[in-house]
Coordinates of C-alpha atoms in Angstrom, one line a residue:
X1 CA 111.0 107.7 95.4
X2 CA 109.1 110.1 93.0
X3 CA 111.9 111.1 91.6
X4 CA 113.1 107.2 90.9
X5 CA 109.5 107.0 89.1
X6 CA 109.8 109.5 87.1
X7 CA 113.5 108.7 85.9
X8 CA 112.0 105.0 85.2
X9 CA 108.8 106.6 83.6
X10 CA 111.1 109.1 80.9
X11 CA 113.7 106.5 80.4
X12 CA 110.8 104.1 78.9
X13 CA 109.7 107.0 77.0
X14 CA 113.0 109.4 75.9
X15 CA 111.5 109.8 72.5
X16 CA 108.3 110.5 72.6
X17 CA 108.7 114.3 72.6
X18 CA 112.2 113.9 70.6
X19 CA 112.7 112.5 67.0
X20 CA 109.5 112.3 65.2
X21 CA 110.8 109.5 63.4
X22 CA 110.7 107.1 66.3
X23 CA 107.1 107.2 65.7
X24 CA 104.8 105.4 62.9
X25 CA 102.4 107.8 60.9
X26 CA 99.4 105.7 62.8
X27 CA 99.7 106.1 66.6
X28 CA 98.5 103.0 68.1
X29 CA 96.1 103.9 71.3
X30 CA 96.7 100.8 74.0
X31 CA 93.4 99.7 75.7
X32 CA 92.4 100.3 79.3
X33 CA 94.2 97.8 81.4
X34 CA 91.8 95.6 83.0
X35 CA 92.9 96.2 86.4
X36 CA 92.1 100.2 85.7
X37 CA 88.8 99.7 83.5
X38 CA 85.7 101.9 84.7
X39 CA 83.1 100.7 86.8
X40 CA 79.9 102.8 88.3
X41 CA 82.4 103.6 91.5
X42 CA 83.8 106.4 89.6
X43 CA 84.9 108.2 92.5
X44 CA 87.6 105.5 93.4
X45 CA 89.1 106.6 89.3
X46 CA 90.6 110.5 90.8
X47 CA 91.0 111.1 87.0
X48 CA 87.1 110.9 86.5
X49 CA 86.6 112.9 90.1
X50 CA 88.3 115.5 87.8
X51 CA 86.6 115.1 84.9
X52 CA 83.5 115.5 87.4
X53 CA 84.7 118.5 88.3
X54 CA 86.1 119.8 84.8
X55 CA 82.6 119.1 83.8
X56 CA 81.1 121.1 86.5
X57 CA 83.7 123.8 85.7
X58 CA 82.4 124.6 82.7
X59 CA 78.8 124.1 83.5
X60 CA 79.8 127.2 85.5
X61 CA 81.7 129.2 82.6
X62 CA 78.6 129.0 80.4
X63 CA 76.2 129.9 83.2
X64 CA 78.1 133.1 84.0
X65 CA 78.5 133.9 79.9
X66 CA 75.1 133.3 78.9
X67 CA 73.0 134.6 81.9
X68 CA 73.4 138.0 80.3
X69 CA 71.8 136.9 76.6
X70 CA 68.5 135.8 78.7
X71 CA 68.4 138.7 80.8
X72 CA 69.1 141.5 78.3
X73 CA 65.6 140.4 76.9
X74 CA 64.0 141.2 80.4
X75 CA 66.2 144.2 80.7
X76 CA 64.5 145.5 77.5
X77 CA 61.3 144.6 77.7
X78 CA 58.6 147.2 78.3
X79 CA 57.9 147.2 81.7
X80 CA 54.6 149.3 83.8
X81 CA 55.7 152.5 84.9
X82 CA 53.5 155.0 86.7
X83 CA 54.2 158.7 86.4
X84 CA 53.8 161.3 89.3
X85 CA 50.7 162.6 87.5
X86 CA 49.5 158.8 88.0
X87 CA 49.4 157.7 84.3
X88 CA 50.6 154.4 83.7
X89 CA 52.9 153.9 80.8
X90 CA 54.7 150.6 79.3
X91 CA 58.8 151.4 78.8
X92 CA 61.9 149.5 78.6
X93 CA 64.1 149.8 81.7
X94 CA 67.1 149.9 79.3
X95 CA 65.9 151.4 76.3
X96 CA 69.1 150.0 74.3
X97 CA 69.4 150.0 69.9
X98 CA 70.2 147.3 68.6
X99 CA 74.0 148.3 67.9
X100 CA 74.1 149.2 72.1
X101 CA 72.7 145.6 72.5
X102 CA 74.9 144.1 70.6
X103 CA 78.4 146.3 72.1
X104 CA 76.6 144.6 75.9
X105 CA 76.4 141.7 74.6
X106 CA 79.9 141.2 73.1
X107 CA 81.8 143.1 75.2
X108 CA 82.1 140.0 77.5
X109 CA 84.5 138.5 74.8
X110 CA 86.7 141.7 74.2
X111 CA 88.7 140.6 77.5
X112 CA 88.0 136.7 76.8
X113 CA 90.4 137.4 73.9
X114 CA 92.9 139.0 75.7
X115 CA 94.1 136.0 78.3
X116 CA 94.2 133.3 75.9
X117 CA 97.7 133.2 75.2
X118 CA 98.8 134.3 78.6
X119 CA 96.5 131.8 80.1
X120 CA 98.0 128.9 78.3
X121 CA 101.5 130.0 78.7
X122 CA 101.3 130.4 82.6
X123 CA 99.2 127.0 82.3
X124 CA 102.4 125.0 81.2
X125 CA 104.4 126.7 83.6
X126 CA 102.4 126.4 86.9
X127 CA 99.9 123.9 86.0
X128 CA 96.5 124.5 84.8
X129 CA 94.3 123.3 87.8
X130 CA 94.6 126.6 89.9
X131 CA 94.3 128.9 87.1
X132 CA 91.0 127.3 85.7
X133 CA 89.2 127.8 89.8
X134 CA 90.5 131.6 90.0
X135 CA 89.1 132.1 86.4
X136 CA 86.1 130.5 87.1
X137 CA 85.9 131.7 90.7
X138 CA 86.5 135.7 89.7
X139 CA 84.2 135.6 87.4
X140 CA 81.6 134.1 89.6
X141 CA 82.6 137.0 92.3
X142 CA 82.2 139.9 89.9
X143 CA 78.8 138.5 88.5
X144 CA 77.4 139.6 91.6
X145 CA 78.7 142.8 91.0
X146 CA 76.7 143.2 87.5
X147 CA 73.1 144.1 88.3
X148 CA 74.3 147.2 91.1
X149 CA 76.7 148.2 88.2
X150 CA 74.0 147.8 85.3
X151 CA 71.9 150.6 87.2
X152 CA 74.4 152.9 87.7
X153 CA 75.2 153.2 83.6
X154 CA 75.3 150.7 80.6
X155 CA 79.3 152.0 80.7
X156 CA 80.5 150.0 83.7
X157 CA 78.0 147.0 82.8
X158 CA 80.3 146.7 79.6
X159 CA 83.5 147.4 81.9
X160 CA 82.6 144.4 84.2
X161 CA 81.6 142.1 81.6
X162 CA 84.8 142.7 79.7
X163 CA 87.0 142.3 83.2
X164 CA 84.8 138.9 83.6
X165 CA 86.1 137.6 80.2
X166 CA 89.9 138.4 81.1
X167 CA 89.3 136.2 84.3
X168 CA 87.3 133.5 81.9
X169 CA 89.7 133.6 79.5
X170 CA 92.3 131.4 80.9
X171 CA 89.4 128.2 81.6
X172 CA 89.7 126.4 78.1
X173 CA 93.9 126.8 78.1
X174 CA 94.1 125.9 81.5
X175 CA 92.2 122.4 80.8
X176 CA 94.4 121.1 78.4
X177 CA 97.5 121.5 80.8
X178 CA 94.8 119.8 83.3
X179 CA 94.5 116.6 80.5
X180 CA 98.5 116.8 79.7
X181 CA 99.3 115.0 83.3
X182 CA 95.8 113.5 84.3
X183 CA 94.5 112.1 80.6
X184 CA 95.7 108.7 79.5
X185 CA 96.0 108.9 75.7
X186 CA 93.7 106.2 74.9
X187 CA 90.5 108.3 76.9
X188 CA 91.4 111.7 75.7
X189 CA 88.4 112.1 73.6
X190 CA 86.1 110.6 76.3
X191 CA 87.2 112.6 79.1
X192 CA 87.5 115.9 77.6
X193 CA 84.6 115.7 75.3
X194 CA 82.8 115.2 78.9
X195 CA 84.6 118.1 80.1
X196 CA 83.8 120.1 77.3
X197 CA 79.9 118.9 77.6
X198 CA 79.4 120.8 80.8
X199 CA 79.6 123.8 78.7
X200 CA 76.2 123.1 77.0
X201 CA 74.5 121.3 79.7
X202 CA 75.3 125.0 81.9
X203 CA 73.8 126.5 78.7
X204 CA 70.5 123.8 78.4
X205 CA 70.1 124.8 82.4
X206 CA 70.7 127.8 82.3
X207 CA 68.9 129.2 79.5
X208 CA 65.0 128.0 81.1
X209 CA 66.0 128.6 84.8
X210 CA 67.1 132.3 83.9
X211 CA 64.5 132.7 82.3
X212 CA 62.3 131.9 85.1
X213 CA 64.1 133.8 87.2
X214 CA 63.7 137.2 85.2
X215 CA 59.8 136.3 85.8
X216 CA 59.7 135.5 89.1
X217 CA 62.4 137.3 91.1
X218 CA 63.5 140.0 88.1
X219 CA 66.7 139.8 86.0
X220 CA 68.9 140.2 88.8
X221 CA 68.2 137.3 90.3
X222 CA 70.1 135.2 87.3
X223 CA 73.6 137.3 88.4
X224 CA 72.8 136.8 92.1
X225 CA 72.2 132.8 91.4
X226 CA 74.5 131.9 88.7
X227 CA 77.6 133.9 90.6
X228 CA 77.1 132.0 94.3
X229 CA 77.0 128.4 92.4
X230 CA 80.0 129.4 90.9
X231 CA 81.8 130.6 94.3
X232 CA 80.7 127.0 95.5
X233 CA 81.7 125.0 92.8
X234 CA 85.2 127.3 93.1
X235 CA 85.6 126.2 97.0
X236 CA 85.3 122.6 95.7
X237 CA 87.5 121.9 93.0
X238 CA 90.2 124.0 95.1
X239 CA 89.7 121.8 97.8
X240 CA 89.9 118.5 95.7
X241 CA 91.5 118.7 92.6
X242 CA 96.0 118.1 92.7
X243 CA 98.2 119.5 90.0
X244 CA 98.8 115.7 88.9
X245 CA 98.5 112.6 89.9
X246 CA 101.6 112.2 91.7
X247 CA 100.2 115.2 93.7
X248 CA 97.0 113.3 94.7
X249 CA 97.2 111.3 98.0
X250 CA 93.7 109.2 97.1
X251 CA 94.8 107.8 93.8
X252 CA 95.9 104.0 93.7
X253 CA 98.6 102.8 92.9
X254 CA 97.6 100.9 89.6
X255 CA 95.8 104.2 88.4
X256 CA 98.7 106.2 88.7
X257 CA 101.2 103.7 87.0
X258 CA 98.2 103.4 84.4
X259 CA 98.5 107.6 83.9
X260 CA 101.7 107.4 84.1
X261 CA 102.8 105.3 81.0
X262 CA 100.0 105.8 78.9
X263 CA 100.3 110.2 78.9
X264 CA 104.1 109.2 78.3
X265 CA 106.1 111.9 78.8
X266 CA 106.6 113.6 82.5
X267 CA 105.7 117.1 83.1
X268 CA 109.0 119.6 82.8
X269 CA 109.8 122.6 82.3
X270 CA 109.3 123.8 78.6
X271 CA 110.2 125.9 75.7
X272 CA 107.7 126.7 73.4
X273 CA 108.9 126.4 69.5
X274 CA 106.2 130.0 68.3
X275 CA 107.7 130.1 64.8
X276 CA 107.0 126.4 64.2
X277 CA 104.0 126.3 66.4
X278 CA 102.6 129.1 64.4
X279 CA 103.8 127.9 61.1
X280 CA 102.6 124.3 61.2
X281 CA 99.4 123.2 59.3
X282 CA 97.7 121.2 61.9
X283 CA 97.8 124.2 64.2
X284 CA 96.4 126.3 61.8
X285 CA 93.5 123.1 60.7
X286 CA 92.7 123.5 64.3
X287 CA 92.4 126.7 64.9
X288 CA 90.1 127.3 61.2
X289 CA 88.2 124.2 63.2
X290 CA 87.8 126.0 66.1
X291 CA 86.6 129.7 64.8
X292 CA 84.2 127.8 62.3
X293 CA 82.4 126.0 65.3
X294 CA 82.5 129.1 67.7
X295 CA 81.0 131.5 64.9
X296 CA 77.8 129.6 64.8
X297 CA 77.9 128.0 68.2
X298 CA 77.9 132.5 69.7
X299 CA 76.1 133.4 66.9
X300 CA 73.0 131.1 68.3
X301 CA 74.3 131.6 71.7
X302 CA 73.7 135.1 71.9
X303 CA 71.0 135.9 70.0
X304 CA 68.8 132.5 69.9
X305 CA 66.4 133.8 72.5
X306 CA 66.1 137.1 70.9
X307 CA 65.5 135.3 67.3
X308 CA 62.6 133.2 69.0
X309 CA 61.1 136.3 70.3
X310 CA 61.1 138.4 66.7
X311 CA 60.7 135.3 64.4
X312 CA 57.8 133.8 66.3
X313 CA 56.5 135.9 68.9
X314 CA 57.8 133.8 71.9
X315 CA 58.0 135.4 75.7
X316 CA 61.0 135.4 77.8
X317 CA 60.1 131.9 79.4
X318 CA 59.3 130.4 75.9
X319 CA 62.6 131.5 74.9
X320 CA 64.5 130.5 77.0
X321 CA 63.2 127.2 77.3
X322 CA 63.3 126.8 73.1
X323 CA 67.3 128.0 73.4
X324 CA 67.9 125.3 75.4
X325 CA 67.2 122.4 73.1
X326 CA 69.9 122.8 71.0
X327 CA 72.5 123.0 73.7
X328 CA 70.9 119.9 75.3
X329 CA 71.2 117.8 72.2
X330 CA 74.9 119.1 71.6
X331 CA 75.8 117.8 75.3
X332 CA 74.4 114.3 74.4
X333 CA 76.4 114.0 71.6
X334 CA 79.5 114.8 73.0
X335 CA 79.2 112.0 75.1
X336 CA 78.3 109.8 72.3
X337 CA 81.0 110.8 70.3
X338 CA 83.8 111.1 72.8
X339 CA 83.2 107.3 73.4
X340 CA 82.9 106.6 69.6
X341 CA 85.9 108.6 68.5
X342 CA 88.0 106.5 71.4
X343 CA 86.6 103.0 70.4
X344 CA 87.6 103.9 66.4
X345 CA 90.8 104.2 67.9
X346 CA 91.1 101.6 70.2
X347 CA 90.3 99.4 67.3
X348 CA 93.6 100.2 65.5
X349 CA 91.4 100.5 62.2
X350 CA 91.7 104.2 61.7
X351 CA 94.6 106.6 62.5
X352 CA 94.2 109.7 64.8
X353 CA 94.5 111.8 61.8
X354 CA 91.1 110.0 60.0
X355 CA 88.8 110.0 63.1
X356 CA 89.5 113.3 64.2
X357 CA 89.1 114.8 60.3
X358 CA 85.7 112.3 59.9
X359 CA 84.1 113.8 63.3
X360 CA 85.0 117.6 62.8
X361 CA 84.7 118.1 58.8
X362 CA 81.6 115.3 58.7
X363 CA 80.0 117.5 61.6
X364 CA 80.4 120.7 59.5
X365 CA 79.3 119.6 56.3
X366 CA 75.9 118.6 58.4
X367 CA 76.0 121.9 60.3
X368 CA 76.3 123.6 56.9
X369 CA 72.8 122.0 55.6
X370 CA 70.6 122.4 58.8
X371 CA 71.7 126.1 59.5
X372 CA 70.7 126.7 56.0
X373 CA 67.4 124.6 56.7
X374 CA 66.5 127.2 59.8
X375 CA 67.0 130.0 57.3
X376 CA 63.9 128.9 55.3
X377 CA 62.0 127.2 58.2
X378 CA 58.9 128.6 58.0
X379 CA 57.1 127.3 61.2
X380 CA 58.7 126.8 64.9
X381 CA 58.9 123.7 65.4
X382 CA 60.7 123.0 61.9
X383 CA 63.3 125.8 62.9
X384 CA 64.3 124.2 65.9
X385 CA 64.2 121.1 64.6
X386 CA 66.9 122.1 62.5
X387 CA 69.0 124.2 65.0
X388 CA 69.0 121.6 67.2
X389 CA 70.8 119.5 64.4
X390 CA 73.0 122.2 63.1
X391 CA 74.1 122.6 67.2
X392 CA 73.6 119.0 68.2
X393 CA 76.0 117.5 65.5
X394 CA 78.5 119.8 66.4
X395 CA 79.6 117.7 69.2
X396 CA 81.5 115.7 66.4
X397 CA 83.1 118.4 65.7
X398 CA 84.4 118.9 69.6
X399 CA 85.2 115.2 69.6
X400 CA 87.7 115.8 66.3
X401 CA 89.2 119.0 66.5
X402 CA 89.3 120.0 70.8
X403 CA 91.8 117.1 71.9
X404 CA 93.6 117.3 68.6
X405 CA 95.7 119.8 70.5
X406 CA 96.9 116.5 72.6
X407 CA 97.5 114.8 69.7
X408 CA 99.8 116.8 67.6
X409 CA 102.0 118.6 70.5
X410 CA 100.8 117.1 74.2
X411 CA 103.1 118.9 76.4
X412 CA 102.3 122.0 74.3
X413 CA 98.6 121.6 74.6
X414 CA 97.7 124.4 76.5
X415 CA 99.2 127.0 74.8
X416 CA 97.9 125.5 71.6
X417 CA 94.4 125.8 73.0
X418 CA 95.4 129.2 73.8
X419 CA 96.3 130.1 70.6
X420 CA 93.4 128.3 68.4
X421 CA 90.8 129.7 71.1
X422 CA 92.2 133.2 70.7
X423 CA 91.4 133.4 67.4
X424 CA 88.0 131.2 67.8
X425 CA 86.9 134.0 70.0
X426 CA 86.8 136.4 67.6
X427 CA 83.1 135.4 66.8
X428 CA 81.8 136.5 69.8
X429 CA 83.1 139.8 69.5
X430 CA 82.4 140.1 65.6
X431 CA 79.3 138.3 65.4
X432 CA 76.8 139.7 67.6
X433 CA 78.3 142.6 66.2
X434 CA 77.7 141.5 62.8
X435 CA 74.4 140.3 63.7
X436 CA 73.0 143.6 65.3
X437 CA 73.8 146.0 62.8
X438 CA 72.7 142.7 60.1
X439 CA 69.0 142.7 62.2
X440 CA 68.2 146.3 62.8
X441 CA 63.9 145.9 61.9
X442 CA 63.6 142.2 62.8
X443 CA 62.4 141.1 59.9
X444 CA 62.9 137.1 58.7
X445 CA 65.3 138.1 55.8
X446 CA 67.4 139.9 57.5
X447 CA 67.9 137.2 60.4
X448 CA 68.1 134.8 56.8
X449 CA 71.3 136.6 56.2
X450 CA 73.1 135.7 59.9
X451 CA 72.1 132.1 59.4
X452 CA 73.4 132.3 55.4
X453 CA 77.4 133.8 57.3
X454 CA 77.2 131.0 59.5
X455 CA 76.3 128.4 57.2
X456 CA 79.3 129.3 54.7
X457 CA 82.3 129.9 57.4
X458 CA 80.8 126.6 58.8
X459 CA 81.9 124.9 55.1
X460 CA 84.9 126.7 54.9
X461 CA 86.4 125.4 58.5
X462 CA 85.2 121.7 57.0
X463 CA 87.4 122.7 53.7
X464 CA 90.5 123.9 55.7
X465 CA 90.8 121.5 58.0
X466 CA 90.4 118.4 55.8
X467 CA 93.6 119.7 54.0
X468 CA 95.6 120.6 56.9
X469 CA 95.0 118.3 59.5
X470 CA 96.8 115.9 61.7
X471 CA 96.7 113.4 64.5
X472 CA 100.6 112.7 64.8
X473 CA 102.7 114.4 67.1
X474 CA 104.8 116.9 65.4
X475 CA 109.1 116.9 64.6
X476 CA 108.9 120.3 66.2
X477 CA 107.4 119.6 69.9
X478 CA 110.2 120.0 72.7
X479 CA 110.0 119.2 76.6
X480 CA 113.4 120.5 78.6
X481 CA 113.8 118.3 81.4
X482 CA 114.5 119.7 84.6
X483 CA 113.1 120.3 88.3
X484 CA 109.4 120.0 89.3
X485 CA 106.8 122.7 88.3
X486 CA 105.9 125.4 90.4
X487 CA 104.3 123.6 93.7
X488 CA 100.7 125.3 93.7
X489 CA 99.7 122.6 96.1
X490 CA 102.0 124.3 98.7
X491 CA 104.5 121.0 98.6
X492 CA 107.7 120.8 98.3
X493 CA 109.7 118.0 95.8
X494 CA 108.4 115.1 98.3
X495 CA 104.8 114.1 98.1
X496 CA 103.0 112.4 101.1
X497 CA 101.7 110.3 98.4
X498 CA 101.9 106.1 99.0
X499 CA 101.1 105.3 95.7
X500 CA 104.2 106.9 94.1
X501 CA 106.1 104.3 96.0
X502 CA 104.1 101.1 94.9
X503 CA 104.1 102.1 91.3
X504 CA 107.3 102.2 91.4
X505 CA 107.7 98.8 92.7
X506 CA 105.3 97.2 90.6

């Protein structure tokens, strides 16, 4: 019966993976059926139970990333020490430079750069939905690891941090195969910008609440509490999320007809074109896109709390709590502009290619002017005013540029996302970096200078992809047909599934 679906499903849609030319430079985006519109029931939707999820999923991946940016200030921070003669003395318990800081601090993202590709590849193989729990769900087991590890010498701190960003690594790839069988084209935008969000609502939570925790229970207390949510949120997702629809025994049967022909295409086993991949122009829009948005986004990321402390004299707790703002207007407006970005398409006004160049290169262009505005803010509350813009507006940016991987080459997405967020990881090694040897006597001009490099690559991502983007699929994106993927659900090529057969009959 699944199999009779599927033939149905690809013989309605033979081309859309095949000759560009059966397609119109303006891709049309159908509307949600009535029968499969939302409601406040979400949980009877399975594709928003897994956005849900996705969302939680990265809520995680940021927790685990930026626990160590709060705690490092703790770590450093002159502590009361009595000596065996009895005289009390104030030292750091890791008296790190500013260089060391800065190798602890980005060494997270010299194995986050190494499972990109690899990530995305076995993504579009196997499906993304196991990959993205044992990423998350690794990291989450070796963050408890961190603070024994951390004692012992800053060496194997580094070495753990760099084996959790090889296991974190594969998260963002893995997604995008996730959205290639469970996103309807016309909600891409909306349900991955959603996704996406839980990245910056981890950071607005986590930010304060590990910040409390290094003053109430010491720093170790973030690992110990930011690695058992993860475990549970791991557990979960395993136990709920399917590889796709068709895998899912709770989904109706209207939902899964509506997945079915709006995503178009059925999963199958593919060949990835490299030399046109990586000699296309949209790719390359994206991926400028993406290392523009991830240089100031780790930039902040990583040293915000440390700039509030040396700018303005604010504790640990102030810091953390002041970080957070910017991350917490950021996840509001990705839900804004995921919804806005799929309603300028639903109204068949503006092509893909427009909406997703307005959002990313409008956002940068405003980015550009506010992270220039903190550079010269000479009072708190005017500097996070305007970080909280120059972060906050980049959720345009997400809403432009992060599904345009779906638009251009969907059942190539993952890899796509592997290869722009390869290179859009860069950033967090180089710019902590960057910023540590940049900042070595905390005075304002110098941290002038890291806002002045962000500002600029910021304006150049806004230039490059204005030129080069595109919101059409592409004449070189191939799907070979052939058996099932790789059953990571442990079934076999028939699925105790009861929707599969109504679709089929209706």
């Amino acid at each position: 019966m699944l199999q009779e679906s599927l033939i149905t499903n690809r013989a309605s849609t033979k081309d859309c993976f095949g000759d560009s030319e059966t397609f119109p430079r303006r891709e049309r985006i159908e509307p949600v059926p009535e029968s499969d519109g939302f409601s406040w029931r979400f949980w009877e939707k399975r594709r928003l139970v897994v956005a849900l999820l996705a969302f939680f999923g990265f809520f995680n991946v940021y927790a685990l990333r930026v626990n160590l940016s709060v705690a490092v200030v703790a770590m450093t921070e002159p502590i009361e020490v009595e000596l065996e003669n009895g005289t009390t003395v104030y030292v750091p318990e890791f008296d790190w430079s500013p260089q060391t800081k800065g190798l602890v601090l980005s060494s997270f993202f010299y194995g986050y750069l190494l499972t990109q590709l690899p990530g995305g590849w076995l993504a579009s193989k196997i499906g993304g939905h196991r990959m993205f729990a044992i990423g998350v769900g690794a990291t989450s087991l070796l963050t408890l690891f961190t603070p024994p590890l951390a004692h012992i010498s800053t060496g194997l701190l580094v070495a753990v941090r760099v084996v959790e960003g090889l296991f974190e690594g594969v998260t963002y790839p893995c997604i995008h195969a996730v959205w290639s069988v469970w996103c309807p084209s016309g909600e891409r935008a909306r349900l991955a910008s959603f996704a996406f969000s839980g990245s910056y609502v981890g950071t607005v939570v986590s930010l304060p609440v590990a910040a409390y925790l290094a003053q109430y229970t010491g720093w170790p207390g973030i690992f110990y509490v930011s690695g058992i949510f993860g475990l549970v949120w791991t557990t979960i997702w395993w136990l709920v999320v399917k590889e796709s629809p068709e895998r899912d025994s709770h989904i109706t049967a209207a939902e899964l007809k509506y997945i079915q022909e709006s995503r178009g295409c059925s999963r199958g086993v593919r060949r990835h074109p490299w030399r046109a991949m990586l000699s296309s122009g949209p790719v390359w829009a994206i991926v400028a896109a993406h290392f523009s948005e991830n240089w100031g986004f780790y930039t902040l990321l990583t040293f915000l709390p440390t700039f509030m402390q040396d700018a303005f004299g604010f504790s640990t707790s102030s810091s953390g709590w002041s970080s957070a703002v910017p991350y917490l207007a950021m996840s509001i407006t990705l839900q804004v502009s995921g919804l806005l970005a799929d309603y300028l398409l639903s109204l068949n006004r503006l092509s893909v290619t427009s909406v997703r160049r307005l959002f990313t290169c409008g956002a940068f262009l405003a980015q550009t002017v506010f992270m220039l505005g903190a550079a010269y803010s000479s009072s708190p509350s005017s500097c996070i005013a305007c970080l909280t813009l120059a972060v906050g507006l980049g959720g345009f940016a997400w809403s432009g540029f992060s599904v345009n991987h779906l638009d251009i080459a969907p059942p190539h997405a993952s890899v796509l996302m592997g290869v722009s967020n390869t290179v859009a990881t860069l950033p967090g090694i180089v710019s902590p970096a960057l910023a540590g040897a940049i900042v070595t006597d905390k005075s304002p001009d110098q941290w002038r200078i890291v806002f002045f490099i962000s500002s600029a690559i910021y304006l150049s991502g806004a230039a490059l992809y204005g030129a080069l983007c595109s919101g059409n699929r592409q004449p070189w994106v191939v799907e070979v047909e052939g058996d099932a993927t790789f059953d990571t659900d442990g079934a076999s090529s028939s699925y105790d599934n009861k929707a599969l057969d109504r679709s089929s009959e209706m």
